Coordinates of C-alpha atoms and ligand atoms in Angstrom, one line a residue:
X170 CA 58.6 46.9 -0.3
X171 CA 57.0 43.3 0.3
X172 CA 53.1 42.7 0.3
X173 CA 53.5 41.0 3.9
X174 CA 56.3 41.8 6.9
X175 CA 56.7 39.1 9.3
X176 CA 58.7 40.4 12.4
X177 CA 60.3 37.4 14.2
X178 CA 61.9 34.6 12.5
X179 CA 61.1 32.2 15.5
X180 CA 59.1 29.1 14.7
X181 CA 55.7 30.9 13.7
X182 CA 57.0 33.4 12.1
X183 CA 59.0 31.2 9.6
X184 CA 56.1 29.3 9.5
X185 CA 53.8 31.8 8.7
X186 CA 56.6 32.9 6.0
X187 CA 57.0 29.7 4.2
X188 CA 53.4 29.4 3.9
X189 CA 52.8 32.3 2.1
X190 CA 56.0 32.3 0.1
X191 CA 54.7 28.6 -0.8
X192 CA 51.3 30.6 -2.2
X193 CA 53.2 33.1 -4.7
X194 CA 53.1 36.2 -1.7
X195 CA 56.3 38.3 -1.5
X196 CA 57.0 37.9 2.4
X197 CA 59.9 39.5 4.0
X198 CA 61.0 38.5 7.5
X199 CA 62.9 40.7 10.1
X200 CA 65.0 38.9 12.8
X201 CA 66.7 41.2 15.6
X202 CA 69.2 37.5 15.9
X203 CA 72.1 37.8 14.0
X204 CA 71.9 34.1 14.2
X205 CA 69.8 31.1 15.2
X206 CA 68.6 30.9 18.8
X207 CA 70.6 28.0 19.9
X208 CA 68.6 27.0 23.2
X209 CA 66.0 24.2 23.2
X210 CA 62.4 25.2 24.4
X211 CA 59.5 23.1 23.0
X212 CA 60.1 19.8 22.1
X213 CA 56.4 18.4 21.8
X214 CA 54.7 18.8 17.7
X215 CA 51.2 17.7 18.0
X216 CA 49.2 16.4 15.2
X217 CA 47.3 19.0 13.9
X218 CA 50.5 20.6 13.7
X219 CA 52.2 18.2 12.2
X220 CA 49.7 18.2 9.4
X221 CA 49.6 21.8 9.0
X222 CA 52.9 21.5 8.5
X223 CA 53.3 19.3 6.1
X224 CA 51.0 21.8 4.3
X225 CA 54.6 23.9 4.0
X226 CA 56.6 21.0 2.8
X227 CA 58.6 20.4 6.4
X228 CA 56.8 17.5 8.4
X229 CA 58.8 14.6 6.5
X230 CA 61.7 15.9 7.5
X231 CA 60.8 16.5 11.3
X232 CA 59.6 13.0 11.7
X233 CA 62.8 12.1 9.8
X234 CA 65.2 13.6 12.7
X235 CA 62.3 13.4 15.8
X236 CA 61.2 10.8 18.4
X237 CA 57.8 10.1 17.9
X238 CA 56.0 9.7 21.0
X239 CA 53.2 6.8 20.7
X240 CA 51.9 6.3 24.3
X241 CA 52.6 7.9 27.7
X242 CA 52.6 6.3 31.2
X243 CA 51.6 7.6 35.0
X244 CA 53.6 6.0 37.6
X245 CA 53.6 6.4 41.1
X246 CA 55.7 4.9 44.1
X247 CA 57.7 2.0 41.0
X248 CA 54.2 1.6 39.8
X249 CA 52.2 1.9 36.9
X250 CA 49.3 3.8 37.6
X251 CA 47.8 4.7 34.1
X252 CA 48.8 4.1 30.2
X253 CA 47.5 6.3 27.4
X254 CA 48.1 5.1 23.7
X255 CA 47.9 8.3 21.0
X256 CA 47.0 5.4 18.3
X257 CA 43.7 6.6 18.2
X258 CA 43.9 10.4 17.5
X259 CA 44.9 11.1 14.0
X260 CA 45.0 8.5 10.8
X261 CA 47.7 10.6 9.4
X262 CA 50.4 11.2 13.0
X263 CA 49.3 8.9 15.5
X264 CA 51.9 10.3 17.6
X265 CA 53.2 13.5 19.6
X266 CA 56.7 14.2 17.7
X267 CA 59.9 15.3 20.2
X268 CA 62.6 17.5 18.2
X269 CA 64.3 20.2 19.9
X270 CA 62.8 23.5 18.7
X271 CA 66.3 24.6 17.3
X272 CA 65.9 21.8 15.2
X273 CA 62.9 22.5 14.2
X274 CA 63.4 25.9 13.3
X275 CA 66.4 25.0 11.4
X276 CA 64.2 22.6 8.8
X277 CA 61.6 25.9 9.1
X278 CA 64.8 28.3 8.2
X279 CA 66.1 25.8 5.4
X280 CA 62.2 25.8 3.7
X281 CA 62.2 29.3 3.6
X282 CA 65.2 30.1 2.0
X283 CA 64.3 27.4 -0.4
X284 CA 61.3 29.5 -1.1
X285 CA 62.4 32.8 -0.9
X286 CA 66.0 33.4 -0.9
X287 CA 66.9 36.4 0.5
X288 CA 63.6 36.8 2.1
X289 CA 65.2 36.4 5.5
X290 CA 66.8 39.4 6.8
X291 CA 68.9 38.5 10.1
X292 CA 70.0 41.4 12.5
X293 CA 67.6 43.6 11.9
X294 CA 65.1 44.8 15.3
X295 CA 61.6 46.2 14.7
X296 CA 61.7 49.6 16.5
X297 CA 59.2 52.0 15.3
X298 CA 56.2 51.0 13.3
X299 CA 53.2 53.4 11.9
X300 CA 49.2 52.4 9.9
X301 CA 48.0 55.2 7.7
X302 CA 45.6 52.7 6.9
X303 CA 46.8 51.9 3.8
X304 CA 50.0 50.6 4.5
X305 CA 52.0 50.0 7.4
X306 CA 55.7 51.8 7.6
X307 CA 58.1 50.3 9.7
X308 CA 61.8 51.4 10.8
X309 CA 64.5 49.1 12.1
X310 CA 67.7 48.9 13.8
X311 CA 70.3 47.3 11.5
X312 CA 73.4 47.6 14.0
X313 CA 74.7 49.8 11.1
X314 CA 71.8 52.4 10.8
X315 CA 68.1 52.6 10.3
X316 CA 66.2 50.3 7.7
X317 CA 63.1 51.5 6.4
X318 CA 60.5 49.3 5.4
X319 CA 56.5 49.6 4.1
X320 CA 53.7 46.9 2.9
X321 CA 50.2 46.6 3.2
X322 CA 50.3 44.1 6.3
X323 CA 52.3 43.6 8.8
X324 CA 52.5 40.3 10.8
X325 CA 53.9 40.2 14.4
X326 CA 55.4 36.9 15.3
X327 CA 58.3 38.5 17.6
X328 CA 57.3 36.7 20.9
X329 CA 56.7 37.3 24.5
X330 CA 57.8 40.4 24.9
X331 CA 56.3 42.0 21.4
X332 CA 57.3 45.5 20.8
X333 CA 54.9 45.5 18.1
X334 CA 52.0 44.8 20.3
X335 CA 53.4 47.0 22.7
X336 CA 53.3 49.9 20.2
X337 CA 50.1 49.4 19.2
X338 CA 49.0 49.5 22.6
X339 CA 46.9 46.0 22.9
X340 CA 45.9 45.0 26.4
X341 CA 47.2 42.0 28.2
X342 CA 44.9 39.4 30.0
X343 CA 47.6 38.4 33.0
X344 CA 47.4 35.5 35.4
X345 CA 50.5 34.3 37.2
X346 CA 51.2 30.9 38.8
X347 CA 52.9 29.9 41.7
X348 CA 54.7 27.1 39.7
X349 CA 58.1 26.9 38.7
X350 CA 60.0 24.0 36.9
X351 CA 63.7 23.2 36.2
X352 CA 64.3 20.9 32.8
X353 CA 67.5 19.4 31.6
X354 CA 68.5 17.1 28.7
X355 CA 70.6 13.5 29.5
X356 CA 71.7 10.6 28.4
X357 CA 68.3 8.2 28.3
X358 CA 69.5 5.4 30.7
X359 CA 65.6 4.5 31.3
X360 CA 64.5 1.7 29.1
X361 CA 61.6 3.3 28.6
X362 CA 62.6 4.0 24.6
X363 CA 60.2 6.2 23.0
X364 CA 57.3 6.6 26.1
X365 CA 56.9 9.6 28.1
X366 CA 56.3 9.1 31.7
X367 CA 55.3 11.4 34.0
X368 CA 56.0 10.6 37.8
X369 CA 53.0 11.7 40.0
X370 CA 55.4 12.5 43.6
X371 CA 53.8 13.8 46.9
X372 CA 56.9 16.3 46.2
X373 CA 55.9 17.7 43.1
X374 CA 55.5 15.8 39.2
X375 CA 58.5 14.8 37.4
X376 CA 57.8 14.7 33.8
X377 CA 60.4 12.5 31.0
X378 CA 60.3 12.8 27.7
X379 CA 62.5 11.0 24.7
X380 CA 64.7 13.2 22.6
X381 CA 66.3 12.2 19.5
X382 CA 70.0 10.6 20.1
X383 CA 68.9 8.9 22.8
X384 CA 68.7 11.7 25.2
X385 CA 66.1 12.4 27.9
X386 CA 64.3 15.6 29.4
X387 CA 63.7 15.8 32.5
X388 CA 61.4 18.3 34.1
X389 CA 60.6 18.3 37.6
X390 CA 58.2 20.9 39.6
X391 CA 60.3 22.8 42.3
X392 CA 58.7 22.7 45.8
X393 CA 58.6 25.7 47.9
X394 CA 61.6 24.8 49.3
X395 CA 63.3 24.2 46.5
X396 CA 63.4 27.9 44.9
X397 CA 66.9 28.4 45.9
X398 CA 68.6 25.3 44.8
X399 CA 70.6 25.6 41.9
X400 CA 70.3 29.6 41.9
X401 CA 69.7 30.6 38.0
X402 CA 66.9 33.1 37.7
X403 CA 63.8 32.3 36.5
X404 CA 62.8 32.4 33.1
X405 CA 66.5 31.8 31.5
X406 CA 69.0 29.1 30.8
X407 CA 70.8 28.3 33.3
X408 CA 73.1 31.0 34.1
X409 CA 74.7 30.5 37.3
X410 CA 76.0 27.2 38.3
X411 CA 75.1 24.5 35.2
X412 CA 76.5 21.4 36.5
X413 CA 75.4 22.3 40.2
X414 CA 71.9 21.8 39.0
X415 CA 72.5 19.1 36.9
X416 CA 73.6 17.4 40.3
X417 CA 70.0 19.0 42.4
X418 CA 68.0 17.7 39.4
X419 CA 69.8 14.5 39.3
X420 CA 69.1 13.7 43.6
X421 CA 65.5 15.1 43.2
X422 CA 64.6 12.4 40.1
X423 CA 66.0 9.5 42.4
X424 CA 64.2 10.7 45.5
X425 CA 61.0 10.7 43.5
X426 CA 61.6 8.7 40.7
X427 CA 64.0 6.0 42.4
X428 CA 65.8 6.3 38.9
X429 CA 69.0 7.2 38.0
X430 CA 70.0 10.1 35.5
X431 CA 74.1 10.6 35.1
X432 CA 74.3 14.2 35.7
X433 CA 77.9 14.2 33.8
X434 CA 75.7 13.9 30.4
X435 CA 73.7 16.9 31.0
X436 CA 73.5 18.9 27.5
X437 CA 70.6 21.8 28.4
X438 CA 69.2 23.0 31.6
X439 CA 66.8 25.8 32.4
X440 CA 64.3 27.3 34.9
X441 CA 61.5 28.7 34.0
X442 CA 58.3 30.2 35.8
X443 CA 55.0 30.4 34.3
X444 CA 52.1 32.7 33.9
X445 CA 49.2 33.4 30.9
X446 CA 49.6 36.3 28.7
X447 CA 46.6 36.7 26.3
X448 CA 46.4 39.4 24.2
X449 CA 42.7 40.8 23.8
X450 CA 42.8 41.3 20.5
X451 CA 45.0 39.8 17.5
X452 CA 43.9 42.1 14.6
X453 CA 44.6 46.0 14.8
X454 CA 44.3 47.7 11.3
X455 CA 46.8 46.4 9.4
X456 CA 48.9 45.0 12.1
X457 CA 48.2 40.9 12.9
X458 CA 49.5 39.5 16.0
X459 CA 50.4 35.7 16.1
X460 CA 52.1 33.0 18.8
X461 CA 53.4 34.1 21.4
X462 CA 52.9 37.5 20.6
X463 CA 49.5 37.0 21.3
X464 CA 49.2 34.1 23.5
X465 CA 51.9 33.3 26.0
X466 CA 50.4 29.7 27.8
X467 CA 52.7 27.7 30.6
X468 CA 54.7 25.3 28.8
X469 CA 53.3 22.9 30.8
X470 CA 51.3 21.1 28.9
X471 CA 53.7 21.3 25.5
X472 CA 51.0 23.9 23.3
X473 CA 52.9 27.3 23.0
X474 CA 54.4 26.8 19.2
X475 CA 51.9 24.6 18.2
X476 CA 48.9 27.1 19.1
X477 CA 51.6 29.6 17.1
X478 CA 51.8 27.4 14.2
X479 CA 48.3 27.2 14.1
X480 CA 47.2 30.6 13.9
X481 CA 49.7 30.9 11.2
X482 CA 48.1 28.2 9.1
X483 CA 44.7 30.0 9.8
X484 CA 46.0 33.2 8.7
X485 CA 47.7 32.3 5.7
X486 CA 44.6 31.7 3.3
X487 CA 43.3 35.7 4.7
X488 CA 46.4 37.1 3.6
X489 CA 47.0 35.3 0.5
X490 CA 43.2 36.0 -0.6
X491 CA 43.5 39.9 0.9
X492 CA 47.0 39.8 -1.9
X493 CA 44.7 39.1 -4.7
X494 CA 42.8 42.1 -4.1
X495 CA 39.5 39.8 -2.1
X496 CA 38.0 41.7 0.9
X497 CA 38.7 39.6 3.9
X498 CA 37.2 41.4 6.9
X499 CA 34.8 39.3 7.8
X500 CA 37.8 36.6 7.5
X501 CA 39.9 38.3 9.9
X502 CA 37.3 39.0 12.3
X503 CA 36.5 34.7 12.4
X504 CA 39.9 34.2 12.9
X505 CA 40.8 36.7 15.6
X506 CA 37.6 35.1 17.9
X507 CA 38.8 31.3 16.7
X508 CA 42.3 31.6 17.5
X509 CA 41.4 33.9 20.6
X510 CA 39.3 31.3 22.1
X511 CA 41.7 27.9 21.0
X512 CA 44.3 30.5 23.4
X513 CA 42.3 30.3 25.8
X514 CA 41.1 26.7 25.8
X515 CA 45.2 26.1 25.8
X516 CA 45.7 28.0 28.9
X517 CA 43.1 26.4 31.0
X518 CA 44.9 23.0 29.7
X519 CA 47.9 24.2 30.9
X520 CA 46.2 25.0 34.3
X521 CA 44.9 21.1 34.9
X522 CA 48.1 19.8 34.1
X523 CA 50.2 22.1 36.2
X524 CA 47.2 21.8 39.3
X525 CA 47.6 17.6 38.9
X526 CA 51.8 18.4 39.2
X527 CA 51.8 19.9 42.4
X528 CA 52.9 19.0 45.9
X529 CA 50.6 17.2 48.0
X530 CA 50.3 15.7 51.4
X531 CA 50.5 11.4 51.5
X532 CA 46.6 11.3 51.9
X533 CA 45.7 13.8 49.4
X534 CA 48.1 12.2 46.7
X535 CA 46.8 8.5 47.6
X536 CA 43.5 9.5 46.5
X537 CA 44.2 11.4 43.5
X538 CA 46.7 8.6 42.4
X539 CA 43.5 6.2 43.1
X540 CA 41.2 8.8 40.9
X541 CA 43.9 9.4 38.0
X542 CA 44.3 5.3 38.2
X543 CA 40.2 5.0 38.0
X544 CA 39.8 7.7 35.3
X545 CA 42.2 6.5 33.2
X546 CA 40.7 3.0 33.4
X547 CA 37.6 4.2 31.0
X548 CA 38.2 3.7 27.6
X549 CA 36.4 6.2 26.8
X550 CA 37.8 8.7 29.3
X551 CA 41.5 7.8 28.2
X552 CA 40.7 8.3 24.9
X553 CA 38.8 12.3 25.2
X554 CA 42.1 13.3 27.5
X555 CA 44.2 11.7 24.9
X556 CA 42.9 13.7 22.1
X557 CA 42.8 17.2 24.1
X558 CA 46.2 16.0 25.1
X559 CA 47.1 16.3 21.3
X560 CA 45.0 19.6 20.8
X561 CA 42.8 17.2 18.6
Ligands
FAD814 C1 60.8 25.9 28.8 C2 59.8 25.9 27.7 C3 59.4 24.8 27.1 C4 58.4 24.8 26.1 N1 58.0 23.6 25.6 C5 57.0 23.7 24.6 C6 56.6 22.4 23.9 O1 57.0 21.3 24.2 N2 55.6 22.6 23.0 C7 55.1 23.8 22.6 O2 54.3 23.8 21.7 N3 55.6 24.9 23.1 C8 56.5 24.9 24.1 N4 57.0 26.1 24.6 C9 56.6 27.4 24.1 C10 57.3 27.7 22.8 O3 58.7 27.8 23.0 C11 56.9 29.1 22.3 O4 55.4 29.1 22.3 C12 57.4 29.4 20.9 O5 58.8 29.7 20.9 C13 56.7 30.7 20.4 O6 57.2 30.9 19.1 P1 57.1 32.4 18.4 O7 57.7 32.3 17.1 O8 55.8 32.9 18.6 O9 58.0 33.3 19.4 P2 59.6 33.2 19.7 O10 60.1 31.8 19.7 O11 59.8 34.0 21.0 O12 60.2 34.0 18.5 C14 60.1 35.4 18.4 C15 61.2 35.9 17.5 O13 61.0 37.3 17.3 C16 62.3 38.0 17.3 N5 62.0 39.4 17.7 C17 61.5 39.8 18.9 N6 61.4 41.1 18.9 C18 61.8 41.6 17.6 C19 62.0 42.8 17.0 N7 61.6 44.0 17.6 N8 62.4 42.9 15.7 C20 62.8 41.7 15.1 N9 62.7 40.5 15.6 C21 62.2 40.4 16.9 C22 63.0 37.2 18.4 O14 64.4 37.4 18.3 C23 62.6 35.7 18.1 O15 63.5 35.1 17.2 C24 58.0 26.1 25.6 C25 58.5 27.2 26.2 C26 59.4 27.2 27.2 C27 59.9 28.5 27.8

């Protein structure tokens, strides 16, 4: 008995949990992990974010252990083709924060056991789940035997692949892209300290980003040509030959970087395709879908978590308020089309910056280098991609 189940204990859903243990609601959370996920997705914490969270008590110690990321840089052919400060988009972060997301849910894990201890229930998978319209029953696979659970709401923050969503039957808007990537973490041997650069290639872009501990991601747009190197399938760590495609991902950067990465200090690598999942609805009776359970966008473009995190800290105020007995329908209705549409806004982000990363024939790339290079030029201009940049 809880007045809110969270299912998932990923970064939104501890989010979402610490927020409302924060406000006095009795929030259980139900993990199918016996333990922390240990792989590195997002890295990038934009500013909104990082002020909504600060709202749960966890920012300070993000920007304690992250890189903040103050300005970005488009090069081209050892050039510098465009800079973009993030001074000007928030008072409060002026800066797009890298931490590894196991970090980061760590500091999310730690708050919410400060909050609510025992509120976290590890090893425990959502498998059945009913609405009698009153309150929502909900079974669970323990490893040991079946867990029965019941509140008033349910929240669904268990990812991608929601079962929840799935049994409530909500629809999927699909779109797939022809893009994939491969990432990888190494020792930062660039000078370029806390900048991200992005490397606009004929080949494909090449994206670098600082990581606490002076580390480096690397993530570079695979050609057509390129789908078989390295061999681990899409959409998972690296599960075939690791230090194989450390070495492929090592000769593509100096082919269309000219810089050197040492391959030997590669700590993560991972390929992943992408495609948009959006989830017509979030609300069904008194089941709420949040992150990626209702919004899947290409990680391209770094929004995925922080669109989670924001629904969360949309949400929480409904629930709280539906807790103290307030009739928040209307509430939920606002939210579901506000959240539905920042989605969608997020996707078609996604879409620009993965269409600007892709191969292109010497000509064509010589004059989209020349418009980037103009664009960017205009104050003004630099400033409005900056802030959508940030989700500002
Ligand atoms: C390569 C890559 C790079 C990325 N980079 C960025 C970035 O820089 N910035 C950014 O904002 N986003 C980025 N993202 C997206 C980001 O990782 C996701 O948006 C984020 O993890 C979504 O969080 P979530 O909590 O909604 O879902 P998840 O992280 O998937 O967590 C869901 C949790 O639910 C649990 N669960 C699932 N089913 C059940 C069940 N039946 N019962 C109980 N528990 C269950 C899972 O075990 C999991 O712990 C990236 C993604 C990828 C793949």
């Amino acid at each position: 008995m809880a007045d809110v189940l969270i299912i998932g204990a990923g970064p939104v859903g501890l989010f979402m949990a610490a927020l409302l243990l924060q406000d006095g609601v009795e929030a259980q959370v139900l993990e199918q992990r016996s333990a922390p996920e240990p792989q590195s997705r997002a890295i990038g914490i934009h500013p909104p974010a990082l002020a909504a969270l600060a709202g749960a008590g966890v920012a300070g110690d993000l920007i304690a252990e992250g890189v903040q990321i103050r300005r970005g840089m488009a090069l081209a052919g050892g050039k510098c083709l465009a800079r973009m400060s993030f001074a000007g988009v928030s008072d409060r972060f002026p800066f797009v924060l890298s931490l590894p997301q196991a970090r980061t849910e760590a500091h999310l894990e730690r708050r919410v056991n400060e909050l609510g201890d025992g509120a976290l229930h590890r090893g425990v998978r959502l498998t059945r789940l009913s609405d009698d319209g009153g309150r929502v029953s909900v079974e669970a696979d323990s490893g040991s035997g079946t867990l029965r659970y019941s509140a008033p709401l349910v929240i669904a923050a268990d990812g991608v692949r929601s079962t929840v969503r799935a049994l409530q039957g909500i629809d999927l808007r699909v779109k797939e892209y022809p893009d994939s990537y491969l990432m990888g973490d190494f020792a930062d041997g660039t000078g370029f300290g806390p900048d991200a650069a992005l490397f606009l290639s004929g080949a494909g872009i090449v994206e670098s980003f600082p990581l606490p501990g002076r580390l480096r991601r690397w993530v570079v747009r695979l050609g057509a040509g390129d789908a078989t190197a390295g061999g681990p399938a899409t959409g998972g760590p690296s599960a075939g030959h690791p230090s194989a495609d450390a070495r492929w991902l090592m000769r593509c950067v100096r082919e269309r970087t000219g810089l050197d990465i040492d391959a030997g200090t590669n700590s993560m690598l991972s390929r992943f395709g992408v495609r948009t999942r959006l989830a017509r609805r979030m609300v069904a009776g008194r089941v709420v879908m949040i992150g990626d359970a209702a919004h899947e966008v290409s990680p391209i473009g770094g929004q995925g978590m922080n669109l989670g995190w924001l629904d969360a800290a949309a949400l929480a105020p409904i629930v709280s308020a539906a807790v103290r007995g307030q009739e928040v329908g209307g509430a939920l209705k606002t939210f579901e089309r506000t959240r539905l549409r920042a989605a969608a806004r997020a996707a078609r982000q996604a879409e620009i910056n993965m269409a600007l990363g892709r191969p292109l024939t010497d000509r064509l790339l010589a004059l989209r280098n020349r418009g980037i290079a103009g664009v960017a030029a205009v104050p003004a201009v630099n400033s409005l991609i900056a802030r959508r940049f940030t989700m500002q």
